[in-house]
Amino acid sequence: MSNARTAPVRTALIHLALLSYTVIALFPVFLTVVNSFKSRAAIFREPMAVPSPATFSLIGYETVLKQGDFLGYFQNSMIVTIASIALVLLFGAMAAFALSEYRFRGNLLMGLYLALGIMIPIRLGTVAILQGMVATGLVNTRTALVLVYTAQGLPLAIFILSEFMRTVSDDLKNAGRIDGLSEYSIFFRLVLPLVRPAMATVAVFTMIPIWNDLWFPLILAPGEATKTVTLGAQMFIGQYVTNWNAVLAALSLAIMPVMILYVIFSRQLIRGITAGAVK
Amino acid sequence: MGSLQLQSIRKSFGNQDVLKGIDLDVKDGEFVIFVGPSGCGKSTLLRVIAGLEDASSGSVRIDGKEVSAVPPAKRGIAMVFQSYALYPHLTVKDNMGLGLKQVGETKAVIDQRVAKASAMLSLDPYLARRPSEMSGGQRQRVAIGRAIVREPKLFLFDEPLSNLDAALRVQTRLEIAGLHRRLKATMIYVTHDQVEAMTLADKIVVLNAGQVEQVGSPMELYNKPTNLFVAGFIGSPQMNFISAEKLGQSGAKTIGIRPEHIALSREAGEWKGKVIHVEHLGADTIVYLEAETTGLLTVRLFGEHAYAPDDIVHATPDTVLMHRFDAEGRAIS
Ligand SMILES: Nc1ncnc2c1ncn2[C@@H]1O[C@H](COP(=O)(O)OP(=O)(O)OP(=O)(O)O)[C@@H](O)[C@H]1O
Ligand SMILES: [Mg+2]
């Protein structure tokens, strides 16, 4: 199946590269999931083997579900992640629209200021954040986490979305203004649907660090009622003894929701509806 | 019910002056065309009239009413954009009806007006489609339909036909001319295309570098350009400009003569020269020649002629139709 654009050797090399990357990327996930279904002895004896009838064991999952309130942890993680993504997308898109659409004094400076957070990690401000949360009584609430993650996600979101919004046709927005749409309608009804692929990208980039974060849950919300999954899984890791079955089972379970969210967003990534808007 | 007055409109972006004091008077029902080189501020002027851009100074009056503080939707205008600018998520019918829906018209009124416009533009079979399912010509007709449905006092067109192919452009041009006759509305139209300008306009406004060079009917601009810029801009091929010195004429700096006002002969004539290139267009033949006294001359002959490069010919201008310009480029009458 060779034609003008694809030499067979080149195609083979490209596939080889892609396949090896896929293997490397999937291997830790594979190891985690496979070992979560094995007995403790089997994990240490043959970590690479798939579970056989002799080594198969659900002990890890049983421990996870019995000890602690794992369902509650999941719920916390989901609530925090989804609320943060929603706020990041909403405020990020609004700021990006203002920066890309309106000419006002200090526009460029404002853009730089808002993008500064990409370069400066929010964790540098942990102490101040903690003091603030204590002062406002938000320690050990999910609100504290949502606020911090929204702040953490906004810079990149604004940066990516404002670049995309610059590409939305001026004529289209002007046509909306002439037809009497308010600036809010233009934003929500004309511009947002057209930058949907960019929104999905931002959602994915925002979601993964939040879901996986251990730092802020540990510092701001370590209470039993507000624990997230990543923090919850820590209780199986002890200084002297680690319950590997439970850790692996908890991690396997933690992969699921984030996978589902990813699938939802990545479908949006592919489906652009710009075609036919202009030209 | 659709007059427009512009008074010393200025517009700057930062320290770049784009419009430098535009005065213009458009009477009700007129078809006015803005022409000018790229970047001269035509679209900016149109956007100022529409209210999409605030003028830095000056006043815009529609129907005698100052509209500087009136938002675009309330100015009684409709605009057709070069890039169509249809709403991608709405059907053709909803695209056309959105403006009316926003001002709270009843469904019956909207349906009736959309039906009228779509009949006018033969869009009936496409009403349920989305813009992505239509061709460029059809989309531009929808964009025009969206303007008609609003029944504006003033139509603004920004190069509406420049994305269409030649045949479709002629057809849509005829439709727009028909529309103007039927609706008797005031229309302001920006174009690069000379033919569009000459055929559609009641009045042409020639803009250059943010200023009005001349306003007049197409024939006025063709026959009596007031300066070198207009003389060179209107008419294709471009007018020949010859320095008056070479012709031994006094009282003028430059002499202009249109290519169609020069006769060619193999035997005798005023200016002897050698043919350097010939373009056969069927109805016309364009001959480029290097004349001894005048330098490069373009001559447009009607019908087919058998001139070939290197032929020696004699050109004779029609002296009555010559244009004379002074040192500042102003026409001398
Ligand atoms: N938003 C803006 N910011 C800064 N400069 C602008 C802006 N819009 C237009 N300009 C400048 O104003 C000048 C006139 O632009 P305009 O679009 O009105 O030209 P035009 O006559 O419509 O040209 P064309 O025939 O190519 O469409 C250009 O030099 C352009 O660079
Ligand atoms: Mg323009």
PDB file of N, CA, C and O in Angstrom, chain B residues 255-293:
ATOM      1  N   ILE B 255      -0.130  65.419 -18.693  1.00  0.00           N
ATOM      2  CA  ILE B 255      -1.246  65.247 -19.618  1.00  0.00           C
ATOM      3  C   ILE B 255      -1.737  63.813 -19.464  1.00  0.00           C
ATOM      4  O   ILE B 255      -0.927  62.877 -19.439  1.00  0.00           O
ATOM      5  N   GLY B 256      -3.060  63.626 -19.345  1.00  0.00           N
ATOM      6  CA  GLY B 256      -3.597  62.281 -19.243  1.00  0.00           C
ATOM      7  C   GLY B 256      -4.455  61.962 -20.456  1.00  0.00           C
ATOM      8  O   GLY B 256      -5.209  62.814 -20.925  1.00  0.00           O
ATOM      9  N   ILE B 257      -4.303  60.756 -20.961  1.00  0.00           N
ATOM     10  CA  ILE B 257      -5.161  60.346 -22.074  1.00  0.00           C
ATOM     11  C   ILE B 257      -5.532  58.881 -21.884  1.00  0.00           C
ATOM     12  O   ILE B 257      -4.665  58.051 -21.621  1.00  0.00           O
ATOM     13  N   ARG B 258      -6.806  58.570 -21.924  1.00  0.00           N
ATOM     14  CA  ARG B 258      -7.249  57.186 -21.689  1.00  0.00           C
ATOM     15  C   ARG B 258      -6.873  56.311 -22.886  1.00  0.00           C
ATOM     16  O   ARG B 258      -6.881  56.777 -24.025  1.00  0.00           O
ATOM     17  N   PRO B 259      -6.553  55.034 -22.633  1.00  0.00           N
ATOM     18  CA  PRO B 259      -6.130  54.137 -23.714  1.00  0.00           C
ATOM     19  C   PRO B 259      -7.162  54.048 -24.831  1.00  0.00           C
ATOM     20  O   PRO B 259      -6.799  53.881 -25.997  1.00  0.00           O
ATOM     21  N   GLU B 260      -8.452  54.182 -24.480  1.00  0.00           N
ATOM     22  CA  GLU B 260      -9.478  54.052 -25.524  1.00  0.00           C
ATOM     23  C   GLU B 260      -9.636  55.318 -26.352  1.00  0.00           C
ATOM     24  O   GLU B 260     -10.400  55.354 -27.295  1.00  0.00           O
ATOM     25  N   HIS B 261      -8.913  56.377 -25.986  1.00  0.00           N
ATOM     26  CA  HIS B 261      -9.018  57.624 -26.731  1.00  0.00           C
ATOM     27  C   HIS B 261      -7.791  57.881 -27.597  1.00  0.00           C
ATOM     28  O   HIS B 261      -7.450  59.005 -27.899  1.00  0.00           O
ATOM     29  N   ILE B 262      -7.102  56.804 -27.946  1.00  0.00           N
ATOM     30  CA  ILE B 262      -5.949  56.927 -28.834  1.00  0.00           C
ATOM     31  C   ILE B 262      -6.204  56.041 -30.045  1.00  0.00           C
ATOM     32  O   ILE B 262      -6.626  54.892 -29.895  1.00  0.00           O
ATOM     33  N   ALA B 263      -5.961  56.579 -31.231  1.00  0.00           N
ATOM     34  CA  ALA B 263      -6.133  55.790 -32.452  1.00  0.00           C
ATOM     35  C   ALA B 263      -4.764  55.324 -32.925  1.00  0.00           C
ATOM     36  O   ALA B 263      -3.756  55.982 -32.676  1.00  0.00           O
ATOM     37  N   LEU B 264      -4.721  54.159 -33.569  1.00  0.00           N
ATOM     38  CA  LEU B 264      -3.454  53.626 -34.085  1.00  0.00           C
ATOM     39  C   LEU B 264      -3.528  53.510 -35.600  1.00  0.00           C
ATOM     40  O   LEU B 264      -4.585  53.215 -36.159  1.00  0.00           O
ATOM     41  N   SER B 265      -2.410  53.734 -36.223  1.00  0.00           N
ATOM     42  CA  SER B 265      -2.363  53.568 -37.677  1.00  0.00           C
ATOM     43  C   SER B 265      -0.957  53.124 -38.053  1.00  0.00           C
ATOM     44  O   SER B 265       0.015  53.464 -37.383  1.00  0.00           O
ATOM     45  N   ARG B 266      -0.839  52.330 -39.136  1.00  0.00           N
ATOM     46  CA  ARG B 266       0.488  51.894 -39.570  1.00  0.00           C
ATOM     47  C   ARG B 266       1.160  52.962 -40.436  1.00  0.00           C
ATOM     48  O   ARG B 266       2.370  52.964 -40.593  1.00  0.00           O
ATOM     49  N   GLU B 267       0.349  53.844 -41.032  1.00  0.00           N
ATOM     50  CA  GLU B 267       0.910  54.787 -41.993  1.00  0.00           C
ATOM     51  C   GLU B 267       1.378  56.085 -41.342  1.00  0.00           C
ATOM     52  O   GLU B 267       2.548  56.435 -41.396  1.00  0.00           O
ATOM     53  N   ALA B 268       0.459  56.791 -40.695  1.00  0.00           N
ATOM     54  CA  ALA B 268       0.817  58.125 -40.220  1.00  0.00           C
ATOM     55  C   ALA B 268       0.106  58.449 -38.921  1.00  0.00           C
ATOM     56  O   ALA B 268      -0.932  57.879 -38.618  1.00  0.00           O
ATOM     57  N   GLY B 269       0.643  59.353 -38.152  1.00  0.00           N
ATOM     58  CA  GLY B 269       0.006  59.759 -36.895  1.00  0.00           C
ATOM     59  C   GLY B 269       0.939  60.661 -36.131  1.00  0.00           C
ATOM     60  O   GLY B 269       2.047  60.986 -36.591  1.00  0.00           O
ATOM     61  N   GLU B 270       0.496  61.054 -34.914  1.00  0.00           N
ATOM     62  CA  GLU B 270       1.236  62.064 -34.179  1.00  0.00           C
ATOM     63  C   GLU B 270       2.514  61.518 -33.541  1.00  0.00           C
ATOM     64  O   GLU B 270       3.561  62.128 -33.570  1.00  0.00           O
ATOM     65  N   TRP B 271       2.347  60.335 -32.867  1.00  0.00           N
ATOM     66  CA  TRP B 271       3.478  59.777 -32.126  1.00  0.00           C
ATOM     67  C   TRP B 271       3.898  58.460 -32.749  1.00  0.00           C
ATOM     68  O   TRP B 271       3.142  57.503 -32.785  1.00  0.00           O
ATOM     69  N   LYS B 272       5.151  58.394 -33.214  1.00  0.00           N
ATOM     70  CA  LYS B 272       5.644  57.160 -33.823  1.00  0.00           C
ATOM     71  C   LYS B 272       6.217  56.265 -32.729  1.00  0.00           C
ATOM     72  O   LYS B 272       6.843  56.749 -31.783  1.00  0.00           O
ATOM     73  N   GLY B 273       5.967  54.975 -32.827  1.00  0.00           N
ATOM     74  CA  GLY B 273       6.512  54.096 -31.796  1.00  0.00           C
ATOM     75  C   GLY B 273       6.534  52.644 -32.237  1.00  0.00           C
ATOM     76  O   GLY B 273       6.081  52.296 -33.331  1.00  0.00           O
ATOM     77  N   LYS B 274       7.091  51.793 -31.360  1.00  0.00           N
ATOM     78  CA  LYS B 274       7.233  50.374 -31.667  1.00  0.00           C
ATOM     79  C   LYS B 274       6.359  49.568 -30.703  1.00  0.00           C
ATOM     80  O   LYS B 274       6.376  49.805 -29.494  1.00  0.00           O
ATOM     81  N   VAL B 275       5.626  48.607 -31.244  1.00  0.00           N
ATOM     82  CA  VAL B 275       4.765  47.760 -30.408  1.00  0.00           C
ATOM     83  C   VAL B 275       5.638  46.854 -29.546  1.00  0.00           C
ATOM     84  O   VAL B 275       6.580  46.240 -30.054  1.00  0.00           O
ATOM     85  N   ILE B 276       5.356  46.773 -28.227  1.00  0.00           N
ATOM     86  CA  ILE B 276       6.136  45.842 -27.410  1.00  0.00           C
ATOM     87  C   ILE B 276       5.320  44.649 -26.917  1.00  0.00           C
ATOM     88  O   ILE B 276       5.864  43.600 -26.624  1.00  0.00           O
ATOM     89  N   HIS B 277       3.999  44.806 -26.849  1.00  0.00           N
ATOM     90  CA  HIS B 277       3.181  43.676 -26.407  1.00  0.00           C
ATOM     91  C   HIS B 277       1.742  43.890 -26.845  1.00  0.00           C
ATOM     92  O   HIS B 277       1.277  45.021 -26.914  1.00  0.00           O
ATOM     93  N   VAL B 278       1.039  42.803 -27.161  1.00  0.00           N
ATOM     94  CA  VAL B 278      -0.357  42.925 -27.579  1.00  0.00           C
ATOM     95  C   VAL B 278      -1.205  41.935 -26.794  1.00  0.00           C
ATOM     96  O   VAL B 278      -0.813  40.775 -26.632  1.00  0.00           O
ATOM     97  N   GLU B 279      -2.337  42.378 -26.281  1.00  0.00           N
ATOM     98  CA  GLU B 279      -3.274  41.471 -25.603  1.00  0.00           C
ATOM     99  C   GLU B 279      -4.576  41.421 -26.395  1.00  0.00           C
ATOM    100  O   GLU B 279      -5.210  42.449 -26.611  1.00  0.00           O
ATOM    101  N   HIS B 280      -4.943  40.204 -26.809  1.00  0.00           N
ATOM    102  CA  HIS B 280      -6.185  40.067 -27.574  1.00  0.00           C
ATOM    103  C   HIS B 280      -7.288  39.598 -26.646  1.00  0.00           C
ATOM    104  O   HIS B 280      -7.220  38.511 -26.087  1.00  0.00           O
ATOM    105  N   LEU B 281      -8.293  40.424 -26.430  1.00  0.00           N
ATOM    106  CA  LEU B 281      -9.367  40.060 -25.499  1.00  0.00           C
ATOM    107  C   LEU B 281     -10.658  39.736 -26.235  1.00  0.00           C
ATOM    108  O   LEU B 281     -11.711  39.601 -25.634  1.00  0.00           O
ATOM    109  N   GLY B 282     -10.602  39.612 -27.554  1.00  0.00           N
ATOM    110  CA  GLY B 282     -11.829  39.357 -28.309  1.00  0.00           C
ATOM    111  C   GLY B 282     -12.495  40.664 -28.660  1.00  0.00           C
ATOM    112  O   GLY B 282     -12.308  41.201 -29.751  1.00  0.00           O
ATOM    113  N   ALA B 283     -13.247  41.211 -27.732  1.00  0.00           N
ATOM    114  CA  ALA B 283     -13.948  42.469 -28.002  1.00  0.00           C
ATOM    115  C   ALA B 283     -12.964  43.641 -28.114  1.00  0.00           C
ATOM    116  O   ALA B 283     -13.195  44.587 -28.849  1.00  0.00           O
ATOM    117  N   ASP B 284     -11.863  43.536 -27.373  1.00  0.00           N
ATOM    118  CA  ASP B 284     -10.862  44.610 -27.380  1.00  0.00           C
ATOM    119  C   ASP B 284      -9.490  44.049 -27.716  1.00  0.00           C
ATOM    120  O   ASP B 284      -9.231  42.867 -27.517  1.00  0.00           O
ATOM    121  N   THR B 285      -8.640  44.932 -28.207  1.00  0.00           N
ATOM    122  CA  THR B 285      -7.229  44.582 -28.332  1.00  0.00           C
ATOM    123  C   THR B 285      -6.444  45.661 -27.591  1.00  0.00           C
ATOM    124  O   THR B 285      -6.651  46.849 -27.840  1.00  0.00           O
ATOM    125  N   ILE B 286      -5.598  45.239 -26.656  1.00  0.00           N
ATOM    126  CA  ILE B 286      -4.804  46.213 -25.915  1.00  0.00           C
ATOM    127  C   ILE B 286      -3.386  46.172 -26.478  1.00  0.00           C
ATOM    128  O   ILE B 286      -2.756  45.110 -26.517  1.00  0.00           O
ATOM    129  N   VAL B 287      -2.903  47.317 -26.943  1.00  0.00           N
ATOM    130  CA  VAL B 287      -1.573  47.388 -27.542  1.00  0.00           C
ATOM    131  C   VAL B 287      -0.676  48.242 -26.646  1.00  0.00           C
ATOM    132  O   VAL B 287      -1.058  49.343 -26.260  1.00  0.00           O
ATOM    133  N   TYR B 288       0.466  47.721 -26.265  1.00  0.00           N
ATOM    134  CA  TYR B 288       1.449  48.488 -25.499  1.00  0.00           C
ATOM    135  C   TYR B 288       2.544  48.899 -26.455  1.00  0.00           C
ATOM    136  O   TYR B 288       3.098  48.049 -27.155  1.00  0.00           O
ATOM    137  N   LEU B 289       2.862  50.193 -26.508  1.00  0.00           N
ATOM    138  CA  LEU B 289       3.927  50.593 -27.417  1.00  0.00           C
ATOM    139  C   LEU B 289       4.864  51.589 -26.767  1.00  0.00           C
ATOM    140  O   LEU B 289       4.491  52.302 -25.841  1.00  0.00           O
ATOM    141  N   GLU B 290       6.084  51.566 -27.242  1.00  0.00           N
ATOM    142  CA  GLU B 290       7.118  52.472 -26.755  1.00  0.00           C
ATOM    143  C   GLU B 290       7.212  53.569 -27.804  1.00  0.00           C
ATOM    144  O   GLU B 290       7.754  53.356 -28.890  1.00  0.00           O
ATOM    145  N   ALA B 291       6.640  54.754 -27.480  1.00  0.00           N
ATOM    146  CA  ALA B 291       6.636  55.825 -28.474  1.00  0.00           C
ATOM    147  C   ALA B 291       7.859  56.710 -28.264  1.00  0.00           C
ATOM    148  O   ALA B 291       8.373  56.810 -27.152  1.00  0.00           O
ATOM    149  N   GLU B 292       8.307  57.345 -29.351  1.00  0.00           N
ATOM    150  CA  GLU B 292       9.546  58.122 -29.270  1.00  0.00           C
ATOM    151  C   GLU B 292       9.391  59.335 -28.370  1.00  0.00           C
ATOM    152  O   GLU B 292      10.232  59.619 -27.523  1.00  0.00           O
ATOM    153  N   THR B 293       8.271  60.052 -28.516  1.00  0.00           N
ATOM    154  CA  THR B 293       8.115  61.267 -27.725  1.00  0.00           C
ATOM    155  C   THR B 293       7.581  61.018 -26.319  1.00  0.00           C
ATOM    156  O   THR B 293       7.987  61.677 -25.367  1.00  0.00           O
TER     157      THR B 293
END
